[in-house]
PDB file of C-alpha atoms in Angstrom:
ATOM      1  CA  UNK I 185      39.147  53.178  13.911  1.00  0.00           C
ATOM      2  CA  UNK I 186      36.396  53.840  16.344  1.00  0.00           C
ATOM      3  CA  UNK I 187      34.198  55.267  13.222  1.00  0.00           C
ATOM      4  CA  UNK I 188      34.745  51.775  11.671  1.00  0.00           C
ATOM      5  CA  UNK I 189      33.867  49.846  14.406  1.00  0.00           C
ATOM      6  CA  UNK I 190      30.561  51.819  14.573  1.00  0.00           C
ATOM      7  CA  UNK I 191      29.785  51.315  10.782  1.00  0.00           C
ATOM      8  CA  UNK I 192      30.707  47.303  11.427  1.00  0.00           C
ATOM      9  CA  UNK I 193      28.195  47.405  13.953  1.00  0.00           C
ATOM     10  CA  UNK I 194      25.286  49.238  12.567  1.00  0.00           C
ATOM     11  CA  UNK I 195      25.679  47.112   9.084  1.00  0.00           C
ATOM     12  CA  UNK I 196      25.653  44.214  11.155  1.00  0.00           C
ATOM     13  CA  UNK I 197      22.603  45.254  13.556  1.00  0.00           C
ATOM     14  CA  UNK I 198      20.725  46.118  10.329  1.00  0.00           C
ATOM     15  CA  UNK I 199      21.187  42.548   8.781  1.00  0.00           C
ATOM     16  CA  UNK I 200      20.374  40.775  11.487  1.00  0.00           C
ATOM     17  CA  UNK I 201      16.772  41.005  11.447  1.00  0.00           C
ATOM     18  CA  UNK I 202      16.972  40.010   7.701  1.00  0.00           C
ATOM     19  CA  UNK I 203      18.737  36.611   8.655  1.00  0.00           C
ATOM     20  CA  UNK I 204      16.134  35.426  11.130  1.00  0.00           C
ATOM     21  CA  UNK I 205      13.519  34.196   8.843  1.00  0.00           C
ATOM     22  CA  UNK I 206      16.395  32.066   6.999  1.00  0.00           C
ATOM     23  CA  UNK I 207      16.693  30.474  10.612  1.00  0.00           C
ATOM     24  CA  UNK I 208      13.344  29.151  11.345  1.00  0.00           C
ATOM     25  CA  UNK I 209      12.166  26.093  10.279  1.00  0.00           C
ATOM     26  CA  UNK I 210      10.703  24.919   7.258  1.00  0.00           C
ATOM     27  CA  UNK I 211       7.552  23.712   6.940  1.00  0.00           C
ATOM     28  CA  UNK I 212       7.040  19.756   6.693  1.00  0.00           C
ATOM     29  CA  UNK I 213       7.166  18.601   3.448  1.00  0.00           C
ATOM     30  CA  UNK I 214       3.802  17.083   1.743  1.00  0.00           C
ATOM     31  CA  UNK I 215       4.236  13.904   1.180  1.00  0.00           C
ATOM     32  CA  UNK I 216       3.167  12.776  -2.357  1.00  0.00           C
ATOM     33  CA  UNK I 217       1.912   9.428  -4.501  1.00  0.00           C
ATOM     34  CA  UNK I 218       4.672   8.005  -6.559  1.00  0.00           C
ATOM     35  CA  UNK I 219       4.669   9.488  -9.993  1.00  0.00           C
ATOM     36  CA  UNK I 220       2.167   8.582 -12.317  1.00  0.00           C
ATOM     37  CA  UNK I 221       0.435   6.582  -9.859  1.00  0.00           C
ATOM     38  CA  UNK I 222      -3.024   6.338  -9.465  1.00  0.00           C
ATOM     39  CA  UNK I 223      -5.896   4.479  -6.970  1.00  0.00           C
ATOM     40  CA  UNK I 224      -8.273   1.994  -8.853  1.00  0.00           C
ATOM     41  CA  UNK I 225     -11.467   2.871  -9.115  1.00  0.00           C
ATOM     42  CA  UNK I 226     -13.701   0.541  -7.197  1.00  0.00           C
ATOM     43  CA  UNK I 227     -11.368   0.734  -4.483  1.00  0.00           C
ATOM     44  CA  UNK I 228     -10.647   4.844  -3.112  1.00  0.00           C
ATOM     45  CA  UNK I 229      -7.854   4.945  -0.454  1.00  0.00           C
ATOM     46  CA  UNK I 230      -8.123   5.641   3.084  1.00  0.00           C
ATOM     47  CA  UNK I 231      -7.477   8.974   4.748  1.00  0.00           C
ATOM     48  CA  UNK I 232      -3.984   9.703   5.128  1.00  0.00           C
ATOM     49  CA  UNK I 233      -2.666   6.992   2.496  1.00  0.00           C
ATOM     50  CA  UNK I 234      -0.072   7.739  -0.241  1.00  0.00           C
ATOM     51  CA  UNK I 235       1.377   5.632  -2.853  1.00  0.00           C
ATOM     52  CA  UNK I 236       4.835   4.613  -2.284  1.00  0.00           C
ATOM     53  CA  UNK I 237       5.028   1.863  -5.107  1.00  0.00           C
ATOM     54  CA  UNK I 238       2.184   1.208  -8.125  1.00  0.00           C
ATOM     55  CA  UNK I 239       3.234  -0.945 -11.176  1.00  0.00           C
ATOM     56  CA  UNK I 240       0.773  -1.719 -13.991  1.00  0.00           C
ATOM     57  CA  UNK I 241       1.727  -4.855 -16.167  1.00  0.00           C
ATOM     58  CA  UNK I 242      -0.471  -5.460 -19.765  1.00  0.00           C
ATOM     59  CA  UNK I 243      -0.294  -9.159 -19.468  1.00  0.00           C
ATOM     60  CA  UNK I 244       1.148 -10.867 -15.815  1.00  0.00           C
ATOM     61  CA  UNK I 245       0.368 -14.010 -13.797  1.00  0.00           C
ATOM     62  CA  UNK I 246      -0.077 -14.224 -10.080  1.00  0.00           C
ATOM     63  CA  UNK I 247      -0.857 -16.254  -7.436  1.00  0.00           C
ATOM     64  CA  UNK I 248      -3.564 -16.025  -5.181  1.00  0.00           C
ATOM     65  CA  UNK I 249      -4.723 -16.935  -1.871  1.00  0.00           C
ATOM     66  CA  UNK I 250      -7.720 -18.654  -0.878  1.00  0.00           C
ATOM     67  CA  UNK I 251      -7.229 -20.372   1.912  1.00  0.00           C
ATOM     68  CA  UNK I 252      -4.452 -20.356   4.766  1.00  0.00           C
ATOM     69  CA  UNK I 253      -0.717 -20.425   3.356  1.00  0.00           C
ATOM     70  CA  UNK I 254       1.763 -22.470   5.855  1.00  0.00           C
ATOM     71  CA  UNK I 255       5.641 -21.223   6.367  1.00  0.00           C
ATOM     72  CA  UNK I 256       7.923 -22.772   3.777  1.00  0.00           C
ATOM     73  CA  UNK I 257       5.462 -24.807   1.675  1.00  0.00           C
ATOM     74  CA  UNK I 258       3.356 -24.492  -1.495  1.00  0.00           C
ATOM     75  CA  UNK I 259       0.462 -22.979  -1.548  1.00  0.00           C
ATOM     76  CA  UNK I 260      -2.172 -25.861  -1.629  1.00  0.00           C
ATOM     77  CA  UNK I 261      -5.158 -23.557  -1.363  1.00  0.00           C
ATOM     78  CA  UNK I 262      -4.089 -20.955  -4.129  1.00  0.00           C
ATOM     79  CA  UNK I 263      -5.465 -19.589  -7.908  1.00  0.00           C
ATOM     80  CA  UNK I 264      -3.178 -19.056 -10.848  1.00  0.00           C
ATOM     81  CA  UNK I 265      -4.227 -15.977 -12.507  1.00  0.00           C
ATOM     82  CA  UNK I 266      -3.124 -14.123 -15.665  1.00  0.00           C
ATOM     83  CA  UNK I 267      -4.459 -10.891 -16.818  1.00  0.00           C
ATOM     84  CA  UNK I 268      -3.505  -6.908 -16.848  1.00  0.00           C
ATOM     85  CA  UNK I 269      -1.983  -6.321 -13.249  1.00  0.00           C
ATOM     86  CA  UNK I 270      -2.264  -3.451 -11.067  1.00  0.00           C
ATOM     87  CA  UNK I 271      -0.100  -3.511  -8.057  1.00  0.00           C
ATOM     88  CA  UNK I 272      -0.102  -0.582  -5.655  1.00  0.00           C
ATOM     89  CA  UNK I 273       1.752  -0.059  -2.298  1.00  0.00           C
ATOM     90  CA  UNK I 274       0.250   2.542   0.357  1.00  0.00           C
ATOM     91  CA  UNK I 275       1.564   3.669   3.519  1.00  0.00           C
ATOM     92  CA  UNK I 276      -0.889   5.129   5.795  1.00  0.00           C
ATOM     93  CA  UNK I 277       0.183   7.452   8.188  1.00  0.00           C
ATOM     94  CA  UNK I 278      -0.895   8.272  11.133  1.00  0.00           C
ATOM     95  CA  UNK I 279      -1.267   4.353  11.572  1.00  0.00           C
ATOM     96  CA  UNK I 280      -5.014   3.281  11.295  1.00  0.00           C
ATOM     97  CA  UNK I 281      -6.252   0.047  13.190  1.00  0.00           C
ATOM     98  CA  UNK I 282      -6.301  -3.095  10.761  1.00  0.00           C
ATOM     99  CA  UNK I 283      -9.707  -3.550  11.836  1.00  0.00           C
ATOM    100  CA  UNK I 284     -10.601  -0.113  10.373  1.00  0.00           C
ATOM    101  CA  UNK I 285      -8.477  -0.752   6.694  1.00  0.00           C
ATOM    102  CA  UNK I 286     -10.817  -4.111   6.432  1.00  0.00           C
ATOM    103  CA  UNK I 287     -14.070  -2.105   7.292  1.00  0.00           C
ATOM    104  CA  UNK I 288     -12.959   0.581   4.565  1.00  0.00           C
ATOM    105  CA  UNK I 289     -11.943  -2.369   1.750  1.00  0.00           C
ATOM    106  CA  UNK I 290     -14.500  -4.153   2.324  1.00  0.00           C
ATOM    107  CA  UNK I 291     -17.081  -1.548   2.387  1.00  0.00           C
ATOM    108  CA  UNK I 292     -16.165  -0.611  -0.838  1.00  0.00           C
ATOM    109  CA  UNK I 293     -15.547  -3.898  -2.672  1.00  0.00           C
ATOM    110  CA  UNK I 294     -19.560  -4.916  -1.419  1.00  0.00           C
ATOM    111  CA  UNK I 295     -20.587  -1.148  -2.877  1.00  0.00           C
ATOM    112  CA  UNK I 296     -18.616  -1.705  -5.990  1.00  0.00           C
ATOM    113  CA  UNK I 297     -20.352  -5.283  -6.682  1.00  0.00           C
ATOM    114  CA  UNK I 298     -17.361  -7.628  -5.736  1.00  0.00           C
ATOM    115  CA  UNK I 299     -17.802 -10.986  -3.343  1.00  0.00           C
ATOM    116  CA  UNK I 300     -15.432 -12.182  -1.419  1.00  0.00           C
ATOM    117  CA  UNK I 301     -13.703 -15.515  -2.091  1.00  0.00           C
ATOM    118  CA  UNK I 302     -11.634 -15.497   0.811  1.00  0.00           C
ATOM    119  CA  UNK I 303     -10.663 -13.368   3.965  1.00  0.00           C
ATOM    120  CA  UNK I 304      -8.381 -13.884   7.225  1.00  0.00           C
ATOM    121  CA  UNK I 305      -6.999 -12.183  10.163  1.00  0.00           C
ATOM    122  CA  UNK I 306      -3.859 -12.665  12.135  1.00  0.00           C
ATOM    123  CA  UNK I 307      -1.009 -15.855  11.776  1.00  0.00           C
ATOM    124  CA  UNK I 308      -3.556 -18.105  13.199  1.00  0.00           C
ATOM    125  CA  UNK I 309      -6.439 -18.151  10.366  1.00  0.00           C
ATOM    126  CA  UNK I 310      -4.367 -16.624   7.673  1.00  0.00           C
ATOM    127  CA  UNK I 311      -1.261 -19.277   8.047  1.00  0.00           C
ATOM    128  CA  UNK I 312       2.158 -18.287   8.617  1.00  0.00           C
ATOM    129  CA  UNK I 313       3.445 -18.015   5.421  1.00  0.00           C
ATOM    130  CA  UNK I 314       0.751 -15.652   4.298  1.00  0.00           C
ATOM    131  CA  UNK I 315       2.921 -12.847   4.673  1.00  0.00           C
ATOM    132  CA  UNK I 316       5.561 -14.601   2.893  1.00  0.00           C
ATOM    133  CA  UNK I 317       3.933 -15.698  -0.446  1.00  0.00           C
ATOM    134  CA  UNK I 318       2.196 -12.080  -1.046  1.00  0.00           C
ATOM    135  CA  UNK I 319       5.295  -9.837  -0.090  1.00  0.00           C
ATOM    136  CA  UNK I 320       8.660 -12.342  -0.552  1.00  0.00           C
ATOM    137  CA  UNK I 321       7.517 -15.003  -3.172  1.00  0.00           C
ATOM    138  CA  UNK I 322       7.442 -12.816  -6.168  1.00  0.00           C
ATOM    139  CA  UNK I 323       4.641 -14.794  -7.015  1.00  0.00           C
ATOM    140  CA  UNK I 324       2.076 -11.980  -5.881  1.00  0.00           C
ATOM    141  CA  UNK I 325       3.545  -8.699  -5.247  1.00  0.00           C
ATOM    142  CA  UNK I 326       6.962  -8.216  -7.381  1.00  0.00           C
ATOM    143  CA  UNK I 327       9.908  -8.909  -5.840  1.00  0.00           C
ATOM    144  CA  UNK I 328      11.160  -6.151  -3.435  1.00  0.00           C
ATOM    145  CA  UNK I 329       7.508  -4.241  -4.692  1.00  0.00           C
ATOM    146  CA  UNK I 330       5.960  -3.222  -1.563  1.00  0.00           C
ATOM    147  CA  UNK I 331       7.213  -3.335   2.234  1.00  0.00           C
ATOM    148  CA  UNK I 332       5.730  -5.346   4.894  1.00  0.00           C
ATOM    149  CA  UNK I 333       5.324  -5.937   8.613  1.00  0.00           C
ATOM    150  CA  UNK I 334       4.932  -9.421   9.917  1.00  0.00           C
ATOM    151  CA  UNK I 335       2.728  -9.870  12.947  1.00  0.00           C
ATOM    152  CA  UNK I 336      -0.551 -10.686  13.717  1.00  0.00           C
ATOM    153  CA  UNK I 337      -2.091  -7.815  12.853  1.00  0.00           C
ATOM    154  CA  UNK I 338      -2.524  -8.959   9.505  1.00  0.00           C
ATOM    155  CA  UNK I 339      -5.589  -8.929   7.373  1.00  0.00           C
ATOM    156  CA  UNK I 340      -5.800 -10.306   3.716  1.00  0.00           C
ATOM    157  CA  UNK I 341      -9.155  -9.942   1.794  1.00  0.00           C
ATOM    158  CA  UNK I 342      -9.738 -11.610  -1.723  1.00  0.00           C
ATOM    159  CA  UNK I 343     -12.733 -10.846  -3.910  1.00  0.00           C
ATOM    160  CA  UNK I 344     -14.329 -11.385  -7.096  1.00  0.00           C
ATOM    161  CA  UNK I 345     -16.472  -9.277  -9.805  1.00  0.00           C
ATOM    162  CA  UNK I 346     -16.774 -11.043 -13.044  1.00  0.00           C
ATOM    163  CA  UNK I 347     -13.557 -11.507 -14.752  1.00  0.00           C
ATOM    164  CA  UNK I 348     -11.676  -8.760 -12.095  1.00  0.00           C
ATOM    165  CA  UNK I 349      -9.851 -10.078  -9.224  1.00  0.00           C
ATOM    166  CA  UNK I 350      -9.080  -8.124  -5.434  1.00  0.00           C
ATOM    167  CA  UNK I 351      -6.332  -9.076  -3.081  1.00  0.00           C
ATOM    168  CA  UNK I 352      -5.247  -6.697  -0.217  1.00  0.00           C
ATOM    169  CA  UNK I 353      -2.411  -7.210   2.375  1.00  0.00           C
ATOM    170  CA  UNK I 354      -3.387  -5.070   5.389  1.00  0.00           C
ATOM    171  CA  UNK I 355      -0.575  -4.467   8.208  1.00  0.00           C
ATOM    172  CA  UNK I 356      -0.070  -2.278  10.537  1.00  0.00           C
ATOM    173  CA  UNK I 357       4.008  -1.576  11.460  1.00  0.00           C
ATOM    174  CA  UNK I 358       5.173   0.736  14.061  1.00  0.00           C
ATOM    175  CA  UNK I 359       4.801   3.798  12.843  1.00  0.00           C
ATOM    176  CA  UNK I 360       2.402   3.334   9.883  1.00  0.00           C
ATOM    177  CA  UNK I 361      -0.125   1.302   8.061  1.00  0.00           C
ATOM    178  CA  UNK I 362       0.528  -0.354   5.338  1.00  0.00           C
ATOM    179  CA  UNK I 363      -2.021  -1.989   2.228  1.00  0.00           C
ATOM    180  CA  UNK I 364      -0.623  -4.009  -1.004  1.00  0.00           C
ATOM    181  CA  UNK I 365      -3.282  -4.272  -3.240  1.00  0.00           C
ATOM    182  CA  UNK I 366      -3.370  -5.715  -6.749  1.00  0.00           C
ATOM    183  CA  UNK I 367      -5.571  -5.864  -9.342  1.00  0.00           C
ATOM    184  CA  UNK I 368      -6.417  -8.198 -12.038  1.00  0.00           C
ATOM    185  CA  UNK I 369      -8.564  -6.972 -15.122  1.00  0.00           C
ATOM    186  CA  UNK I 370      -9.699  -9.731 -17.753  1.00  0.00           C
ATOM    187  CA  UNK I 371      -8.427 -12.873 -15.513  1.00  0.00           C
ATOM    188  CA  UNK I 372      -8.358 -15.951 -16.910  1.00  0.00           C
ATOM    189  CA  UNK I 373      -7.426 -18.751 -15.059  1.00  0.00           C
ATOM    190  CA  UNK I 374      -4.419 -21.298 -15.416  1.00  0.00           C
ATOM    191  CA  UNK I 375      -4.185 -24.870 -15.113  1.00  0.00           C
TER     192      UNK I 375
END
């Protein structure tokens, strides 16, 4: 019985250095852009910012901004657009300032030849139901599409090259950043 116990023992005392690797952690997972995703061209991400969401419709209409959008009404100071439709949803994390997202955008759009028809900051300029028509109305981003924060830390830029059309949504939320952006190639406007 004893010589059992002793052969328990050693097997066990053997294994046991085997089973500690299984024990610590994993590394953190990379977080990856949604499948078959990809950043337009005129406009490269940020540092730190993944797809969560993109969508690209042939032929689409939206609505946008360009001017401040009050809570519960229409739009007055909006553009019916229809054309091919990129929308994209990225999450930027560690959170960046909203200032900094704006610099970045609009660095770009000026490099990549676009001018801007319209731009705000916070509930005050942009209206308070900015928030509402690009991320709830289904009239920009599509319904349930791309995630937002609501507070005044919002920035909305819209901007024009020829017949292709900017808008970005620029929040940051707790414990991220987060930009809607879409994209429409060979606009044509309506009514």
């Amino acid at each position: 019985m004893r010589s059992l116990l002793a052969f328990v023992l050693a097997v066990l005392t053997a294994a046991a250095p085997l089973a500690a690797p299984a024990a610590s952690p994993a590394p953190p997972a990379v977080e990856q852009d949604v499948r078959g995703a990809r950043d337009y061209e005129d406009l490269p991400r940020m540092d730190g910012a993944r797809i969560r969401a993109w969508r690209q419709l042939s032929v689409a209409e939206i609505t946008l901004p360009t001017g401040p959008v009050a809570e519960g009404a229409a739009p007055e100071n909006a553009l019916r657009l229809q054309g091919q439709i990129s929308h994209l949803d990225y999450a930027i994390r560690p959170a960046v300032a909203p200032i900094d997202m704006a610099r970045h955008y609009e660095e770009a759009l000026r490099e990549g030849g676009y001018e801007t028809v319209f731009a705000c900051t916070g509930i005050a300029r942009c209206g308070s139901g900015m928030g509402s028509l690009i991320l709830l109305s289904d009239k920009v981003a599509p319904a349930g599409f791309a995630d937002g924060v609501f507070n005044d830390q919002l920035r909305v830029v819209v901007a024009r090259k020829g017949s292709t059309w900017v808008l970005l949504h620029m929040t940051r939320g707790p414990d991220g950043s987060l930009v809607y952006q879409a994209v429409i190639e060979g606009a044509r406007e309506l009514d």
